[in-house]
Amino acid sequence: MRAVFAALALALAAAVPAMAQTGAQHSYGVVYNVQARGMSAGDFNFSFNVNGGQYTGTAERRLTGLARTLMGNSQDYNYSVRGNVGANGAVEPVAYRHSGGRKGRVVNADFSGDGIVTTATPEMGMGNPPATEAQKRDAIDQVSMFLGMMLRPGDPCRQTIKVYLDGRSRFDFVLTPNGTENVNIAGYRGQAQRCRVAYRPIAGFGDPQEPAEMTFLFARVNGVNAPLRIEMPSDDAGVIRLDARSFTAR
């Protein structure tokens, strides 16, 4: 799970939202506090704008506190994406970009052709083995994943998400219902749907990856699925938890 932790942490039973049908403009945002070993370790912020059938999204990840003292800005990243929204709320990225990390690498992934084409400066390997075109088909980037979970009609805990992480690593998130949970966090107070999430590595990591299990919590807020909490195991920091400090849907 090291690659998933690095990219997602420091490294969610109603009608389709009206904007997907009417062409109205909407904005969505979620601000997460990242916790590791019971301590605050960083912030991960997402912002999306949807205008009719198109969307843009940005995200920013920053280490804070002791994690920043120990690691500096080596896990700080900026992300951006643009794409299309289908009539059923499905997201289809067109162009993805991120920059940051120890090398200040800039990665672009073009989703607009028959396959996904990744370029990077400085260059990077594509994992061993690299993801095949068949494995990349219908996959989305990890930023678009958050918007797709928000806009999905019906039960957010009944879906499989094909993710193409950081322009090279392919995995699936398989979500299944796992009851409900009362939450009291800064971003929401009340009952949330709990999803059991099976992490299934596919290709492109380079390092050996093992299947793992995660937990997502969702609540229905202003017509969308608010991803309130994400819990994931890590190799060396126990369970990493992302708690929503705020969630907006306008």
PDB file of C-alpha atoms in Angstrom:
ATOM      1  CA  MET A   1       0.000   0.000   0.000  1.00  0.00           C
ATOM      2  CA  ARG A   2       2.991   2.359   0.011  1.00  0.00           C
ATOM      3  CA  ALA A   3       2.159   3.795  -3.427  1.00  0.00           C
ATOM      4  CA  VAL A   4      -1.478   4.338  -2.530  1.00  0.00           C
ATOM      5  CA  PHE A   5      -0.522   6.044   0.763  1.00  0.00           C
ATOM      6  CA  ALA A   6       1.925   8.312  -1.024  1.00  0.00           C
ATOM      7  CA  ALA A   7      -0.559   9.391  -3.652  1.00  0.00           C
ATOM      8  CA  LEU A   8      -3.825   9.534  -1.708  1.00  0.00           C
ATOM      9  CA  ALA A   9      -2.801  10.327   1.867  1.00  0.00           C
ATOM     10  CA  LEU A  10       0.753  11.652   1.995  1.00  0.00           C
ATOM     11  CA  ALA A  11       1.264   9.777   0.605  1.00  0.00           C
ATOM     12  CA  LEU A  12     -16.893   9.067  -1.232  1.00  0.00           C
ATOM     13  CA  ALA A  13     -29.699   6.260  -2.954  1.00  0.00           C
ATOM     14  CA  ALA A  14     -30.547   9.277  -4.609  1.00  0.00           C
ATOM     15  CA  ALA A  15     -31.285  10.839  -7.992  1.00  0.00           C
ATOM     16  CA  VAL A  16     -28.581  12.027 -10.366  1.00  0.00           C
ATOM     17  CA  PRO A  17     -27.574  15.585  -9.392  1.00  0.00           C
ATOM     18  CA  ALA A  18     -29.456  18.165 -11.417  1.00  0.00           C
ATOM     19  CA  MET A  19     -26.316  19.698 -12.846  1.00  0.00           C
ATOM     20  CA  ALA A  20     -25.613  16.514 -14.818  1.00  0.00           C
ATOM     21  CA  GLN A  21     -28.860  17.044 -16.711  1.00  0.00           C
ATOM     22  CA  THR A  22     -29.496  20.800 -16.803  1.00  0.00           C
ATOM     23  CA  GLY A  23     -26.074  22.210 -17.640  1.00  0.00           C
ATOM     24  CA  ALA A  24     -26.020  24.326 -14.463  1.00  0.00           C
ATOM     25  CA  GLN A  25     -22.734  25.351 -12.880  1.00  0.00           C
ATOM     26  CA  HIS A  26     -21.796  23.687  -9.601  1.00  0.00           C
ATOM     27  CA  SER A  27     -18.746  23.642  -7.361  1.00  0.00           C
ATOM     28  CA  TYR A  28     -17.608  21.031  -4.849  1.00  0.00           C
ATOM     29  CA  GLY A  29     -14.810  21.047  -2.330  1.00  0.00           C
ATOM     30  CA  VAL A  30     -13.475  18.857   0.454  1.00  0.00           C
ATOM     31  CA  VAL A  31     -10.638  19.626   2.847  1.00  0.00           C
ATOM     32  CA  TYR A  32      -9.048  16.676   4.626  1.00  0.00           C
ATOM     33  CA  ASN A  33      -6.829  16.493   7.645  1.00  0.00           C
ATOM     34  CA  VAL A  34      -4.447  13.542   7.312  1.00  0.00           C
ATOM     35  CA  GLN A  35      -3.684  11.633  10.508  1.00  0.00           C
ATOM     36  CA  ALA A  36      -1.004   9.023  11.085  1.00  0.00           C
ATOM     37  CA  ARG A  37      -0.306   7.307  14.404  1.00  0.00           C
ATOM     38  CA  GLY A  38      -2.904   9.540  16.035  1.00  0.00           C
ATOM     39  CA  MET A  39      -1.152  12.760  14.987  1.00  0.00           C
ATOM     40  CA  SER A  40      -1.975  15.319  12.332  1.00  0.00           C
ATOM     41  CA  ALA A  41       0.440  14.803   9.442  1.00  0.00           C
ATOM     42  CA  GLY A  42      -0.884  16.961   6.614  1.00  0.00           C
ATOM     43  CA  ASP A  43      -3.710  18.447   4.598  1.00  0.00           C
ATOM     44  CA  PHE A  44      -5.222  17.197   1.338  1.00  0.00           C
ATOM     45  CA  ASN A  45      -7.631  19.588  -0.381  1.00  0.00           C
ATOM     46  CA  PHE A  46      -9.845  18.996  -3.437  1.00  0.00           C
ATOM     47  CA  SER A  47     -11.836  21.530  -5.464  1.00  0.00           C
ATOM     48  CA  PHE A  48     -14.066  20.899  -8.503  1.00  0.00           C
ATOM     49  CA  ASN A  49     -16.097  23.062 -10.866  1.00  0.00           C
ATOM     50  CA  VAL A  50     -18.721  21.491 -13.122  1.00  0.00           C
ATOM     51  CA  ASN A  51     -20.230  23.448 -15.998  1.00  0.00           C
ATOM     52  CA  GLY A  52     -22.780  21.378 -17.876  1.00  0.00           C
ATOM     53  CA  GLY A  53     -20.995  18.374 -19.281  1.00  0.00           C
ATOM     54  CA  GLN A  54     -17.452  19.471 -18.412  1.00  0.00           C
ATOM     55  CA  TYR A  55     -15.436  19.653 -15.213  1.00  0.00           C
ATOM     56  CA  THR A  56     -12.132  20.944 -13.889  1.00  0.00           C
ATOM     57  CA  GLY A  57     -10.509  19.863 -10.670  1.00  0.00           C
ATOM     58  CA  THR A  58      -7.506  20.770  -8.559  1.00  0.00           C
ATOM     59  CA  ALA A  59      -5.952  19.214  -5.476  1.00  0.00           C
ATOM     60  CA  GLU A  60      -3.134  20.113  -3.148  1.00  0.00           C
ATOM     61  CA  ARG A  61      -1.306  17.934  -0.662  1.00  0.00           C
ATOM     62  CA  ARG A  62       0.933  19.377   2.056  1.00  0.00           C
ATOM     63  CA  LEU A  63       2.784  17.811   4.975  1.00  0.00           C
ATOM     64  CA  THR A  64       2.388  19.576   8.307  1.00  0.00           C
ATOM     65  CA  GLY A  65       3.714  19.344  11.860  1.00  0.00           C
ATOM     66  CA  LEU A  66       6.265  16.677  12.724  1.00  0.00           C
ATOM     67  CA  ALA A  67       5.902  15.051   9.297  1.00  0.00           C
ATOM     68  CA  ARG A  68       7.046  18.296   7.671  1.00  0.00           C
ATOM     69  CA  THR A  69       9.929  18.615  10.119  1.00  0.00           C
ATOM     70  CA  LEU A  70      11.119  15.109   9.230  1.00  0.00           C
ATOM     71  CA  MET A  71      10.387  15.048   5.480  1.00  0.00           C
ATOM     72  CA  GLY A  72      10.291  18.699   4.419  1.00  0.00           C
ATOM     73  CA  ASN A  73       8.324  19.242   1.212  1.00  0.00           C
ATOM     74  CA  SER A  74       9.231  15.851  -0.283  1.00  0.00           C
ATOM     75  CA  GLN A  75       5.587  14.719  -0.259  1.00  0.00           C
ATOM     76  CA  ASP A  76       4.001  18.018  -1.334  1.00  0.00           C
ATOM     77  CA  TYR A  77       2.105  17.825  -4.636  1.00  0.00           C
ATOM     78  CA  ASN A  78      -0.220  19.907  -6.789  1.00  0.00           C
ATOM     79  CA  TYR A  79      -2.758  18.232  -9.094  1.00  0.00           C
ATOM     80  CA  SER A  80      -5.104  19.384 -11.845  1.00  0.00           C
ATOM     81  CA  VAL A  81      -7.499  17.651 -14.221  1.00  0.00           C
ATOM     82  CA  ARG A  82     -10.184  18.463 -16.756  1.00  0.00           C
ATOM     83  CA  GLY A  83     -12.727  16.201 -18.363  1.00  0.00           C
ATOM     84  CA  ASN A  84     -16.354  15.442 -19.158  1.00  0.00           C
ATOM     85  CA  VAL A  85     -19.366  14.429 -17.065  1.00  0.00           C
ATOM     86  CA  GLY A  86     -21.821  11.926 -18.545  1.00  0.00           C
ATOM     87  CA  ALA A  87     -25.590  11.962 -18.159  1.00  0.00           C
ATOM     88  CA  ASN A  88     -25.334   9.385 -15.353  1.00  0.00           C
ATOM     89  CA  GLY A  89     -22.738  11.383 -13.422  1.00  0.00           C
ATOM     90  CA  ALA A  90     -19.792   9.323 -14.710  1.00  0.00           C
ATOM     91  CA  VAL A  91     -16.549  11.278 -15.089  1.00  0.00           C
ATOM     92  CA  GLU A  92     -14.226  10.913 -18.065  1.00  0.00           C
ATOM     93  CA  PRO A  93     -10.867  12.700 -17.640  1.00  0.00           C
ATOM     94  CA  VAL A  94      -9.260  14.258 -20.690  1.00  0.00           C
ATOM     95  CA  ALA A  95      -6.021  15.698 -19.289  1.00  0.00           C
ATOM     96  CA  TYR A  96      -4.336  15.137 -15.908  1.00  0.00           C
ATOM     97  CA  ARG A  97      -1.245  16.825 -14.438  1.00  0.00           C
ATOM     98  CA  HIS A  98       0.678  16.785 -11.202  1.00  0.00           C
ATOM     99  CA  SER A  99       3.929  18.309  -9.975  1.00  0.00           C
ATOM    100  CA  GLY A 100       6.040  18.085  -6.834  1.00  0.00           C
ATOM    101  CA  GLY A 101       7.897  15.529  -4.765  1.00  0.00           C
ATOM    102  CA  ARG A 102      11.613  15.253  -4.146  1.00  0.00           C
ATOM    103  CA  LYS A 103      12.490  15.742  -7.810  1.00  0.00           C
ATOM    104  CA  GLY A 104       9.882  18.386  -8.612  1.00  0.00           C
ATOM    105  CA  ARG A 105       8.722  16.075 -11.409  1.00  0.00           C
ATOM    106  CA  VAL A 106       5.911  17.223 -13.693  1.00  0.00           C
ATOM    107  CA  VAL A 107       3.688  14.399 -14.984  1.00  0.00           C
ATOM    108  CA  ASN A 108       1.029  14.753 -17.672  1.00  0.00           C
ATOM    109  CA  ALA A 109      -1.441  12.042 -18.667  1.00  0.00           C
ATOM    110  CA  ASP A 110      -3.494  12.446 -21.846  1.00  0.00           C
ATOM    111  CA  PHE A 111      -6.772  10.515 -21.712  1.00  0.00           C
ATOM    112  CA  SER A 112      -8.212  11.988 -24.899  1.00  0.00           C
ATOM    113  CA  GLY A 113      -7.003   9.446 -27.457  1.00  0.00           C
ATOM    114  CA  ASP A 114      -7.514   5.697 -27.835  1.00  0.00           C
ATOM    115  CA  GLY A 115      -5.328   5.059 -24.774  1.00  0.00           C
ATOM    116  CA  ILE A 116      -3.650   6.930 -21.910  1.00  0.00           C
ATOM    117  CA  VAL A 117      -0.336   8.557 -22.826  1.00  0.00           C
ATOM    118  CA  THR A 118       1.958   9.688 -19.987  1.00  0.00           C
ATOM    119  CA  THR A 119       4.885  12.110 -20.263  1.00  0.00           C
ATOM    120  CA  ALA A 120       7.145  13.187 -17.396  1.00  0.00           C
ATOM    121  CA  THR A 121       9.923  15.749 -16.806  1.00  0.00           C
ATOM    122  CA  PRO A 122      12.339  14.500 -15.587  1.00  0.00           C
ATOM    123  CA  GLU A 123      11.538  11.126 -17.111  1.00  0.00           C
ATOM    124  CA  MET A 124      10.261   8.296 -14.947  1.00  0.00           C
ATOM    125  CA  GLY A 125       9.862   4.555 -15.314  1.00  0.00           C
ATOM    126  CA  MET A 126       6.420   3.127 -15.924  1.00  0.00           C
ATOM    127  CA  GLY A 127       6.649   0.323 -13.376  1.00  0.00           C
ATOM    128  CA  ASN A 128       7.457  -3.351 -13.702  1.00  0.00           C
ATOM    129  CA  PRO A 129       5.404  -4.570 -15.371  1.00  0.00           C
ATOM    130  CA  PRO A 130       3.899  -1.422 -16.885  1.00  0.00           C
ATOM    131  CA  ALA A 131       0.135  -1.308 -17.276  1.00  0.00           C
ATOM    132  CA  THR A 132      -1.063  -2.542 -20.662  1.00  0.00           C
ATOM    133  CA  GLU A 133      -3.503  -0.630 -22.847  1.00  0.00           C
ATOM    134  CA  ALA A 134      -6.187  -3.164 -21.951  1.00  0.00           C
ATOM    135  CA  GLN A 135      -5.543  -2.621 -18.233  1.00  0.00           C
ATOM    136  CA  LYS A 136      -5.686   1.177 -18.633  1.00  0.00           C
ATOM    137  CA  ARG A 137      -8.960   1.127 -20.561  1.00  0.00           C
ATOM    138  CA  ASP A 138     -11.785   3.000 -18.745  1.00  0.00           C
ATOM    139  CA  ALA A 139      -9.487   3.951 -15.842  1.00  0.00           C
ATOM    140  CA  ILE A 140      -9.580   7.441 -14.326  1.00  0.00           C
ATOM    141  CA  ASP A 141      -7.051   9.486 -12.392  1.00  0.00           C
ATOM    142  CA  GLN A 142      -7.162   9.696  -8.592  1.00  0.00           C
ATOM    143  CA  VAL A 143      -8.429  13.314  -8.554  1.00  0.00           C
ATOM    144  CA  SER A 144     -11.346  12.612 -10.900  1.00  0.00           C
ATOM    145  CA  MET A 145     -12.077   9.594  -8.702  1.00  0.00           C
ATOM    146  CA  PHE A 146     -13.256  11.885  -5.898  1.00  0.00           C
ATOM    147  CA  LEU A 147     -15.649  13.804  -8.152  1.00  0.00           C
ATOM    148  CA  GLY A 148     -16.948  10.547  -9.613  1.00  0.00           C
ATOM    149  CA  MET A 149     -17.714   9.208  -6.141  1.00  0.00           C
ATOM    150  CA  MET A 150     -19.541  12.426  -5.241  1.00  0.00           C
ATOM    151  CA  LEU A 151     -21.730  12.450  -8.352  1.00  0.00           C
ATOM    152  CA  ARG A 152     -22.524   8.738  -8.509  1.00  0.00           C
ATOM    153  CA  PRO A 153     -26.290   8.059  -8.268  1.00  0.00           C
ATOM    154  CA  GLY A 154     -27.519   5.316  -5.976  1.00  0.00           C
ATOM    155  CA  ASP A 155     -25.479   3.552  -3.325  1.00  0.00           C
ATOM    156  CA  PRO A 156     -21.868   4.802  -3.289  1.00  0.00           C
ATOM    157  CA  CYS A 157     -20.827   1.512  -1.670  1.00  0.00           C
ATOM    158  CA  ARG A 158     -21.726  -0.570  -4.731  1.00  0.00           C
ATOM    159  CA  GLN A 159     -19.141   0.191  -7.386  1.00  0.00           C
ATOM    160  CA  THR A 160     -15.722  -0.707  -8.747  1.00  0.00           C
ATOM    161  CA  ILE A 161     -13.398   2.194  -9.540  1.00  0.00           C
ATOM    162  CA  LYS A 162     -10.557   1.676 -11.998  1.00  0.00           C
ATOM    163  CA  VAL A 163      -7.768   4.074 -11.037  1.00  0.00           C
ATOM    164  CA  TYR A 164      -4.670   5.050 -13.020  1.00  0.00           C
ATOM    165  CA  LEU A 165      -2.526   6.538 -10.272  1.00  0.00           C
ATOM    166  CA  ASP A 166      -0.068   9.349 -11.014  1.00  0.00           C
ATOM    167  CA  GLY A 167       0.137   8.460 -14.691  1.00  0.00           C
ATOM    168  CA  ARG A 168       1.536   4.935 -14.339  1.00  0.00           C
ATOM    169  CA  SER A 169       0.091   2.668 -11.616  1.00  0.00           C
ATOM    170  CA  ARG A 170      -3.187   0.748 -12.123  1.00  0.00           C
ATOM    171  CA  PHE A 171      -5.362  -0.579  -9.350  1.00  0.00           C
ATOM    172  CA  ASP A 172      -9.032  -1.188  -8.582  1.00  0.00           C
ATOM    173  CA  PHE A 173     -11.087  -0.043  -5.617  1.00  0.00           C
ATOM    174  CA  VAL A 174     -13.993  -2.478  -5.130  1.00  0.00           C
ATOM    175  CA  LEU A 175     -16.596  -0.951  -2.799  1.00  0.00           C
ATOM    176  CA  THR A 176     -19.222  -3.011  -0.977  1.00  0.00           C
ATOM    177  CA  PRO A 177     -21.684  -1.988   1.799  1.00  0.00           C
ATOM    178  CA  ASN A 178     -20.498  -2.443   5.370  1.00  0.00           C
ATOM    179  CA  GLY A 179     -23.263  -0.946   7.504  1.00  0.00           C
ATOM    180  CA  THR A 180     -23.580   2.576   8.868  1.00  0.00           C
ATOM    181  CA  GLU A 181     -21.659   4.628  11.407  1.00  0.00           C
ATOM    182  CA  ASN A 182     -22.387   7.744  13.432  1.00  0.00           C
ATOM    183  CA  VAL A 183     -19.654  10.306  12.843  1.00  0.00           C
ATOM    184  CA  ASN A 184     -18.882  13.580  14.544  1.00  0.00           C
ATOM    185  CA  ILE A 185     -16.108  15.315  12.662  1.00  0.00           C
ATOM    186  CA  ALA A 186     -15.606  18.905  11.660  1.00  0.00           C
ATOM    187  CA  GLY A 187     -17.000  18.264   8.183  1.00  0.00           C
ATOM    188  CA  TYR A 188     -20.207  16.469   9.235  1.00  0.00           C
ATOM    189  CA  ARG A 189     -22.238  15.239  12.195  1.00  0.00           C
ATOM    190  CA  GLY A 190     -24.706  12.366  11.772  1.00  0.00           C
ATOM    191  CA  GLN A 191     -25.039   8.932  10.214  1.00  0.00           C
ATOM    192  CA  ALA A 192     -22.771   7.861   7.368  1.00  0.00           C
ATOM    193  CA  GLN A 193     -22.663   4.867   5.045  1.00  0.00           C
ATOM    194  CA  ARG A 194     -19.625   2.685   5.627  1.00  0.00           C
ATOM    195  CA  CYS A 195     -18.026   0.967   2.631  1.00  0.00           C
ATOM    196  CA  ARG A 196     -15.591  -1.911   2.724  1.00  0.00           C
ATOM    197  CA  VAL A 197     -13.031  -1.163   0.008  1.00  0.00           C
ATOM    198  CA  ALA A 198     -10.859  -3.881  -1.474  1.00  0.00           C
ATOM    199  CA  TYR A 199      -7.631  -2.505  -2.938  1.00  0.00           C
ATOM    200  CA  ARG A 200      -6.538  -4.665  -5.869  1.00  0.00           C
ATOM    201  CA  PRO A 201      -3.161  -3.806  -7.436  1.00  0.00           C
ATOM    202  CA  ILE A 202      -3.044  -4.417 -11.185  1.00  0.00           C
ATOM    203  CA  ALA A 203       0.240  -3.174 -12.713  1.00  0.00           C
ATOM    204  CA  GLY A 204       2.776  -0.382 -12.987  1.00  0.00           C
ATOM    205  CA  PHE A 205       3.998  -0.061  -9.394  1.00  0.00           C
ATOM    206  CA  GLY A 206       7.515  -1.390  -9.739  1.00  0.00           C
ATOM    207  CA  ASP A 207       7.559  -2.505  -6.092  1.00  0.00           C
ATOM    208  CA  PRO A 208       5.584  -5.581  -5.039  1.00  0.00           C
ATOM    209  CA  GLN A 209       2.034  -4.725  -3.969  1.00  0.00           C
ATOM    210  CA  GLU A 210      -0.354  -6.778  -1.860  1.00  0.00           C
ATOM    211  CA  PRO A 211      -4.163  -6.600  -1.830  1.00  0.00           C
ATOM    212  CA  ALA A 212      -5.489  -4.712   1.171  1.00  0.00           C
ATOM    213  CA  GLU A 213      -8.731  -3.529   2.708  1.00  0.00           C
ATOM    214  CA  MET A 214      -9.756   0.073   3.334  1.00  0.00           C
ATOM    215  CA  THR A 215     -12.816   1.908   4.670  1.00  0.00           C
ATOM    216  CA  PHE A 216     -14.692   4.861   3.132  1.00  0.00           C
ATOM    217  CA  LEU A 217     -17.499   6.778   4.863  1.00  0.00           C
ATOM    218  CA  PHE A 218     -20.099   8.732   2.842  1.00  0.00           C
ATOM    219  CA  ALA A 219     -23.042  10.960   3.738  1.00  0.00           C
ATOM    220  CA  ARG A 220     -25.573  12.473   1.356  1.00  0.00           C
ATOM    221  CA  VAL A 221     -25.101  16.262   1.450  1.00  0.00           C
ATOM    222  CA  ASN A 222     -26.817  18.701  -0.912  1.00  0.00           C
ATOM    223  CA  GLY A 223     -27.558  15.989  -3.463  1.00  0.00           C
ATOM    224  CA  VAL A 224     -24.092  14.425  -3.651  1.00  0.00           C
ATOM    225  CA  ASN A 225     -22.091  11.779  -1.791  1.00  0.00           C
ATOM    226  CA  ALA A 226     -19.785  13.576   0.630  1.00  0.00           C
ATOM    227  CA  PRO A 227     -16.606  11.482   1.155  1.00  0.00           C
ATOM    228  CA  LEU A 228     -16.195  12.121   4.877  1.00  0.00           C
ATOM    229  CA  ARG A 229     -13.468   9.695   5.876  1.00  0.00           C
ATOM    230  CA  ILE A 230     -10.920   7.422   4.232  1.00  0.00           C
ATOM    231  CA  GLU A 231      -8.947   4.869   6.245  1.00  0.00           C
ATOM    232  CA  MET A 232      -6.091   2.932   4.676  1.00  0.00           C
ATOM    233  CA  PRO A 233      -3.240   0.762   5.942  1.00  0.00           C
ATOM    234  CA  SER A 234       0.327   1.823   5.271  1.00  0.00           C
ATOM    235  CA  ASP A 235       3.643  -0.008   5.350  1.00  0.00           C
ATOM    236  CA  ASP A 236       5.207   1.947   8.193  1.00  0.00           C
ATOM    237  CA  ALA A 237       2.692   4.369   9.740  1.00  0.00           C
ATOM    238  CA  GLY A 238      -0.190   2.160  10.785  1.00  0.00           C
ATOM    239  CA  VAL A 239      -3.650   3.166   9.592  1.00  0.00           C
ATOM    240  CA  ILE A 240      -3.705   6.475   7.731  1.00  0.00           C
ATOM    241  CA  ARG A 241      -6.947   8.401   8.143  1.00  0.00           C
ATOM    242  CA  LEU A 242      -8.301  11.301   6.093  1.00  0.00           C
ATOM    243  CA  ASP A 243     -11.047  13.184   7.964  1.00  0.00           C
ATOM    244  CA  ALA A 244     -13.058  15.870   6.198  1.00  0.00           C
ATOM    245  CA  ARG A 245     -12.656  19.216   7.963  1.00  0.00           C
ATOM    246  CA  SER A 246     -15.154  20.760   5.555  1.00  0.00           C
ATOM    247  CA  PHE A 247     -17.308  19.812   2.598  1.00  0.00           C
ATOM    248  CA  THR A 248     -19.072  22.188   0.202  1.00  0.00           C
ATOM    249  CA  ALA A 249     -21.550  21.516  -2.604  1.00  0.00           C
ATOM    250  CA  ARG A 250     -23.078  24.503  -4.396  1.00  0.00           C
TER     251      ARG A 250
END
